[in-house]
XYZ file of N, CA and C in Angstrom:
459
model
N -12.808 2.452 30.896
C -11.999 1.609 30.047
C -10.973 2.490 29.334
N -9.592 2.190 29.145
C -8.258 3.033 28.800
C -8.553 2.592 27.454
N -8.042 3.542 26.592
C -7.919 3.082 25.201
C -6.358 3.317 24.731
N -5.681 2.854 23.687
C -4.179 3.120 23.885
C -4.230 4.589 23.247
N -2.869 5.119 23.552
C -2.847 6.623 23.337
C -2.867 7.067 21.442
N -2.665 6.311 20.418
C -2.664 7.007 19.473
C -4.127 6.827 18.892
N -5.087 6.674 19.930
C -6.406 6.837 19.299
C -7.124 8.051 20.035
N -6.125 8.728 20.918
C -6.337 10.387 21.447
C -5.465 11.135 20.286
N -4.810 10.797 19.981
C -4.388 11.088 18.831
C -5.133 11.559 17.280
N -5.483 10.172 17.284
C -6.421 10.251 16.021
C -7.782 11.110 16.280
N -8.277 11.042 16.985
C -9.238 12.246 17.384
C -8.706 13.406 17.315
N -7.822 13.777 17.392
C -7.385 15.067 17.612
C -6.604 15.613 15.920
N -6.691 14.516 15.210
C -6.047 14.372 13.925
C -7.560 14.857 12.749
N -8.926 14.537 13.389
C -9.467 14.409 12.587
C -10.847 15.873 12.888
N -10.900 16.073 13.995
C -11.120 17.471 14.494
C -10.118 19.064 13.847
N -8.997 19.150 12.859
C -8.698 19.988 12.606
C -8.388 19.540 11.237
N -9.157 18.981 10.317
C -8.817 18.962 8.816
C -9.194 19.705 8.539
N -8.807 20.500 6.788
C -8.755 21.479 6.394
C -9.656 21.768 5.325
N -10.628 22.877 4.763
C -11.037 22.785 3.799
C -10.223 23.051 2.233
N -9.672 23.757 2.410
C -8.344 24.201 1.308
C -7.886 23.147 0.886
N -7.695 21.967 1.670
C -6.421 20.800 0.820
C -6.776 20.033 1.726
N -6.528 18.527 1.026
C -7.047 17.339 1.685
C -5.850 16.901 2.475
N -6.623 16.459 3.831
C -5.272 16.110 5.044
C -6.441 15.054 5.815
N -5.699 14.065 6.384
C -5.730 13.457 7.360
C -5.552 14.289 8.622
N -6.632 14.475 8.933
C -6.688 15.485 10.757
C -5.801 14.664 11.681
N -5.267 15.291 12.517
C -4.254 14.911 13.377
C -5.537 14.051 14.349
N -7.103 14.550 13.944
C -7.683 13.713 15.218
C -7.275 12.242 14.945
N -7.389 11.986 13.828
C -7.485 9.960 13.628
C -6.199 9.387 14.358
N -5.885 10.170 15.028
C -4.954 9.628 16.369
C -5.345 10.021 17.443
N -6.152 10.564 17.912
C -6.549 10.594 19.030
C -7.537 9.179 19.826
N -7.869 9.465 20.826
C -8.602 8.204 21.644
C -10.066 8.422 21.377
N -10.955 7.471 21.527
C -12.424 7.817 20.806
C -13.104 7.515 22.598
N -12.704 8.195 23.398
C -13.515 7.738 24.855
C -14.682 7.939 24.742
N -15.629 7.745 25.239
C -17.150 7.844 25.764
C -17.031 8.051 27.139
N -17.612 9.196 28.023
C -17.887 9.303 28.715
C -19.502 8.473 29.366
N -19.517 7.565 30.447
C -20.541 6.895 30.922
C -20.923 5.916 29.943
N -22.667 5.413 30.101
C -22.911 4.889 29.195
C -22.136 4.493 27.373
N -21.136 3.621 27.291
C -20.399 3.748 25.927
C -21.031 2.511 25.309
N -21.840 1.957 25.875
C -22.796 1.004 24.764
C -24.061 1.834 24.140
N -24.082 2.891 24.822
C -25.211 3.636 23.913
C -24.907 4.735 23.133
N -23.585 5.261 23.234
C -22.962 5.754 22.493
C -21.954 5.271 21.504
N -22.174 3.986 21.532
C -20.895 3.450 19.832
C -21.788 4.332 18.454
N -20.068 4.320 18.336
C -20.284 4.907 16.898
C -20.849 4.194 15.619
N -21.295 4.251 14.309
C -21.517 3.373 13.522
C -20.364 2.970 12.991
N -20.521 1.469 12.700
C -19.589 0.587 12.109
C -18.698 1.476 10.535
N -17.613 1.621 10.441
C -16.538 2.151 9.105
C -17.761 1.205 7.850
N -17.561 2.035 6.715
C -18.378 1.490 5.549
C -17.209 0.991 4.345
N -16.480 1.558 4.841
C -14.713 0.937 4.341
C -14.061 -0.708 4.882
N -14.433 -1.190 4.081
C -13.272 -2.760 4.034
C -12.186 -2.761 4.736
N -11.755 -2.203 5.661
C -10.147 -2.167 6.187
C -9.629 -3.453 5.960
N -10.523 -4.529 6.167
C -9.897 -5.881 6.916
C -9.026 -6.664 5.859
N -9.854 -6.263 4.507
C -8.959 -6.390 3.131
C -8.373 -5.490 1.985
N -7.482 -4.459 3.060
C -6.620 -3.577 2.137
C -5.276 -4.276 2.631
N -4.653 -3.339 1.329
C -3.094 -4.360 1.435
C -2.188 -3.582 2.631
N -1.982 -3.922 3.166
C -0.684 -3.499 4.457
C 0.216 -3.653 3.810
N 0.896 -4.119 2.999
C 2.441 -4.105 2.808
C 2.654 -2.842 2.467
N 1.896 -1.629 1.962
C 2.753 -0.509 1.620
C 3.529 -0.010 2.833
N 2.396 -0.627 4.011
C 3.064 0.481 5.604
C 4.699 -0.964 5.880
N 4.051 -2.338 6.311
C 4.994 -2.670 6.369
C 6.108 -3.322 5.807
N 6.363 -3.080 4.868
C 7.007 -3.183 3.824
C 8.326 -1.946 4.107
N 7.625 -0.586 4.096
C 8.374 0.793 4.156
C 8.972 1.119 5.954
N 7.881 0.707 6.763
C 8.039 0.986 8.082
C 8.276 0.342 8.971
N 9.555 -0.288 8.946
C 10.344 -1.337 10.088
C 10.785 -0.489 11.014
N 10.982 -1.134 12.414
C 11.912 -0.771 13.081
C 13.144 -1.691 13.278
N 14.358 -1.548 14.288
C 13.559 -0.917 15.527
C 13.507 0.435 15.189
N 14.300 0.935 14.375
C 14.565 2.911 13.911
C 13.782 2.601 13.161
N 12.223 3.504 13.185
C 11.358 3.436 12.435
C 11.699 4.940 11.844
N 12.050 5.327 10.741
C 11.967 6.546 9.968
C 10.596 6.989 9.648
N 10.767 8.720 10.060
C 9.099 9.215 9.662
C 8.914 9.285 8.445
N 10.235 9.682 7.286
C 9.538 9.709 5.798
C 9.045 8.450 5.751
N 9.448 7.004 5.789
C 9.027 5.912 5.023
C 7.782 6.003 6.114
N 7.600 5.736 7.125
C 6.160 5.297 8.082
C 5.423 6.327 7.712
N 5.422 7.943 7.822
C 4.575 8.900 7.064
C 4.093 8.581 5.857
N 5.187 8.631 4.911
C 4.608 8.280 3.710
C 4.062 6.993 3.157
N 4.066 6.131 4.341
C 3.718 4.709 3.731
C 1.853 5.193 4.427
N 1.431 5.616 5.257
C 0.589 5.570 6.300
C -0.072 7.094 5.179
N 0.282 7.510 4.854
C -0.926 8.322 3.550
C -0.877 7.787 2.496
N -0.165 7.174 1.695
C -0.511 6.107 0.509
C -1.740 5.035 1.086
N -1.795 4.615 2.289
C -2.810 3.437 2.425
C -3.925 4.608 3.154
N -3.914 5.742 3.527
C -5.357 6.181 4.779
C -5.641 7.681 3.425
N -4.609 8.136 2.761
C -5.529 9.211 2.321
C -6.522 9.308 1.285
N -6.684 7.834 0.169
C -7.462 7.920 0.026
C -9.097 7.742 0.249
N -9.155 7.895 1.587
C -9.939 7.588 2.741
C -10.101 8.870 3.114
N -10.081 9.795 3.214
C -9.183 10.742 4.533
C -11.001 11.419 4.555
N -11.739 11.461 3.865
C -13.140 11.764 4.229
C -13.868 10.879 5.487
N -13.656 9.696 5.191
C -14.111 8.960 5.991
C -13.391 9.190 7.679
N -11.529 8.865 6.960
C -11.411 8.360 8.317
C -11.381 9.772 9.218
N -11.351 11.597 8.258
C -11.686 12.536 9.500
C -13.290 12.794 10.014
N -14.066 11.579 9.686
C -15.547 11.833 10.023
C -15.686 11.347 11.397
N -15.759 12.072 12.281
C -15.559 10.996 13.650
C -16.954 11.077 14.004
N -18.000 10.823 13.443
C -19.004 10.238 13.693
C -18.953 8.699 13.483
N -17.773 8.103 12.957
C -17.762 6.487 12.714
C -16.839 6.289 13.392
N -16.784 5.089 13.201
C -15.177 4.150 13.391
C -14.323 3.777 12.549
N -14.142 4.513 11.275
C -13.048 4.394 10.236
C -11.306 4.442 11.166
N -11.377 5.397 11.397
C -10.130 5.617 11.812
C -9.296 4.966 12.754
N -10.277 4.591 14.033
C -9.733 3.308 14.687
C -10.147 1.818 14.241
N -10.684 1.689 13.457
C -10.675 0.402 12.810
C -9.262 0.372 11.862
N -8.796 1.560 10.788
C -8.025 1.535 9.827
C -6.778 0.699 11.049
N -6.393 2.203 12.276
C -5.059 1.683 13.344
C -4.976 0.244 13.575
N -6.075 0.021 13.897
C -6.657 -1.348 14.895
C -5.656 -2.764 13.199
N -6.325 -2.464 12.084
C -5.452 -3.218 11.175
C -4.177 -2.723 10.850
N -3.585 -1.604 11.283
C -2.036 -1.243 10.755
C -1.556 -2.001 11.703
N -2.062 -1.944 12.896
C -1.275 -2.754 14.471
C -1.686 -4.419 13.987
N -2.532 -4.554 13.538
C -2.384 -6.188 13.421
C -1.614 -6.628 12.821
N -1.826 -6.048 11.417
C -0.287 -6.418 10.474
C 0.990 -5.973 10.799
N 1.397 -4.900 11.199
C 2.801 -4.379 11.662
C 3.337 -4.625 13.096
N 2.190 -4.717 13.769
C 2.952 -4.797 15.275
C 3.735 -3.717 15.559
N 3.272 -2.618 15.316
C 4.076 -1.142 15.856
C 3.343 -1.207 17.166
N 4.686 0.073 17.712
C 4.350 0.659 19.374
C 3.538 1.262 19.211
N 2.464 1.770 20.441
C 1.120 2.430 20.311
C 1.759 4.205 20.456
N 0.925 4.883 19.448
C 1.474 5.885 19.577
C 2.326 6.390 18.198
N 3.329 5.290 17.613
C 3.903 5.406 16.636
C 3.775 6.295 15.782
N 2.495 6.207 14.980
C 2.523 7.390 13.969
C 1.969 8.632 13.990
N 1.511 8.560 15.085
C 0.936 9.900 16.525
C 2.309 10.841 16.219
N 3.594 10.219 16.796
C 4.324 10.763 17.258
C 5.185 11.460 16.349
N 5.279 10.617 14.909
C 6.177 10.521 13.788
C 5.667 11.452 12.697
N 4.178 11.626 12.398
C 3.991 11.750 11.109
C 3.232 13.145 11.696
N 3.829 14.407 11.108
C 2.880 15.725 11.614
C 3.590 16.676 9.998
N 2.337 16.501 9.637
C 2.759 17.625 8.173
C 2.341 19.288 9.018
N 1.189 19.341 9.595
C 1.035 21.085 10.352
C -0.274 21.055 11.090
N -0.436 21.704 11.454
C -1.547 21.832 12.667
C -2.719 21.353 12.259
N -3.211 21.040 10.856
C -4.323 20.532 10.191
C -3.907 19.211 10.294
N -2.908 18.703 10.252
C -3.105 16.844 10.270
C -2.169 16.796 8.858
N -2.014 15.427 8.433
C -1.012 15.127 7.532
C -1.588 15.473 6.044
N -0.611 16.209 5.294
C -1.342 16.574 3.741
C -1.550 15.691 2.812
N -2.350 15.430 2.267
C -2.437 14.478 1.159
C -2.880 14.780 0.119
N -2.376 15.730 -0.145
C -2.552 16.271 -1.413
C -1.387 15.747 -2.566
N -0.391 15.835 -2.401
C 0.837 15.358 -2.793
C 0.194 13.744 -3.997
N 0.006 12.741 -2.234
C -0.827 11.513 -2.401
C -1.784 11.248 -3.543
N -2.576 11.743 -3.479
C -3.995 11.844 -4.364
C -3.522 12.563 -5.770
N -2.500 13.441 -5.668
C -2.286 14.015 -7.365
C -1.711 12.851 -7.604
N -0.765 12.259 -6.943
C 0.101 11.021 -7.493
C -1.020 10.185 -8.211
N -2.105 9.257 -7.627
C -2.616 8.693 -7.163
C -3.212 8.873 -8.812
N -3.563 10.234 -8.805
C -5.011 10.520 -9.810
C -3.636 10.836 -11.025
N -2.714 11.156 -11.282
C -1.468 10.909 -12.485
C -1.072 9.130 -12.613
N -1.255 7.910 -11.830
C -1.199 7.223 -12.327
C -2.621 6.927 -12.471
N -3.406 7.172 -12.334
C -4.681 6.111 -12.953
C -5.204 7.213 -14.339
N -4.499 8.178 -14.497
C -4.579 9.113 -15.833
C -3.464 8.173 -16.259
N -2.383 7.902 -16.365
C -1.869 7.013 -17.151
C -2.092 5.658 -17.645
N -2.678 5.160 -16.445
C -3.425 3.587 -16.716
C -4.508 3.688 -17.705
N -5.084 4.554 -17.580
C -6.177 4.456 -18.649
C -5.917 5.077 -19.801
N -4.927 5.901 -19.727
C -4.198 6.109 -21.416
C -4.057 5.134 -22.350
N -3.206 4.375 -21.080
C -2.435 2.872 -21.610
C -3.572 2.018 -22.047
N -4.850 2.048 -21.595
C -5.859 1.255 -21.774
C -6.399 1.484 -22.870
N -6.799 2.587 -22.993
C -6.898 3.397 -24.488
C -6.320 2.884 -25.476
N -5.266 3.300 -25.302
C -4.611 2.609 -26.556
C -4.872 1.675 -26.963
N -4.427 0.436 -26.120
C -4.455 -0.768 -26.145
C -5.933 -1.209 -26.589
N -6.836 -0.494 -26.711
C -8.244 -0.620 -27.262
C -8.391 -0.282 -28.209
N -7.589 1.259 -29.210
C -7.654 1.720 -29.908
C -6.913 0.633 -30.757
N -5.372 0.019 -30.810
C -5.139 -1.070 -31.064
C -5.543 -2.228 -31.673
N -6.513 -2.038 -31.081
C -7.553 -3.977 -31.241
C -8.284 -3.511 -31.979
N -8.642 -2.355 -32.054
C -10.085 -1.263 -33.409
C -9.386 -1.531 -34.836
N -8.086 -0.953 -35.094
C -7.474 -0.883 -35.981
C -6.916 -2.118 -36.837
């Protein structure tokens, strides 16, 4: 059975993540084949919700038909890196489950962000991502603070 090519990809995305800094491995684009028997080798089911995260960050940012790699890169680590444990564990199916919903909602070509999004031989960085990520929810809860401290007074 063929699988489409950016899930050889994603394998190959998630086989060279890094310990130094958090990245999306270039395996979670690779193909997840099974050699022979592949009903006795499925992987366990993703423990991650994919089916209800929001897609509009990817398609919202990543139209074609000229799909640009900053907006599709950077839209495609705002929604997978804070994941990026899971989806470089290729003992599951995070990673082709995550694709399997970017392609439902976007309808991109197979391959797409295989081809587009390469921060370095470790897979895409998300480090950038996650400081962002962890500076606004340090601000949200400032703001919350207050707004509690507020209601004390």
């Amino acid at each position: 059975m063929a699988s489409p090519p950016f899930l050889h990809l994603l394998l190959f995305f998630l086989l060279f993540s890094s310990a130094s800094s958090i990245t999306l491995s270039n395996d979670i684009f690779e193909s997840q084949i099974f050699p022979g028997r592949s009903l006795l080798q499925q992987k366990p089911s993703c423990g991650i919700d994919f089916q209800n995260q929001n897609y509009t960050v990817i398609t919202s940012q990543c139209k074609g038909p000229t799909f640009q790699a900053k907006a599709c890169c950077g839209a495609l680590k705002e929604l997978a890196c804070p994941f990026s444990d899971q989806l470089n564990d290729m003992k599951n199916d995070c990673a082709a489950t995550l694709f399997s919903y970017i392609n439902l909602h976007g309808k991109y070509p197979p391959g797409l962000f295989a081809n587009l999004c390469h921060d370095g031989k470790e897979g895409l960085n998300c480090d950038e991502v996650l400081e962002a990520k962890a500076e606004q929810q340090k601000s949200s809860s400032a703001v919350a603070a207050q707004k509690q401290l507020n209601f004390q007074c």
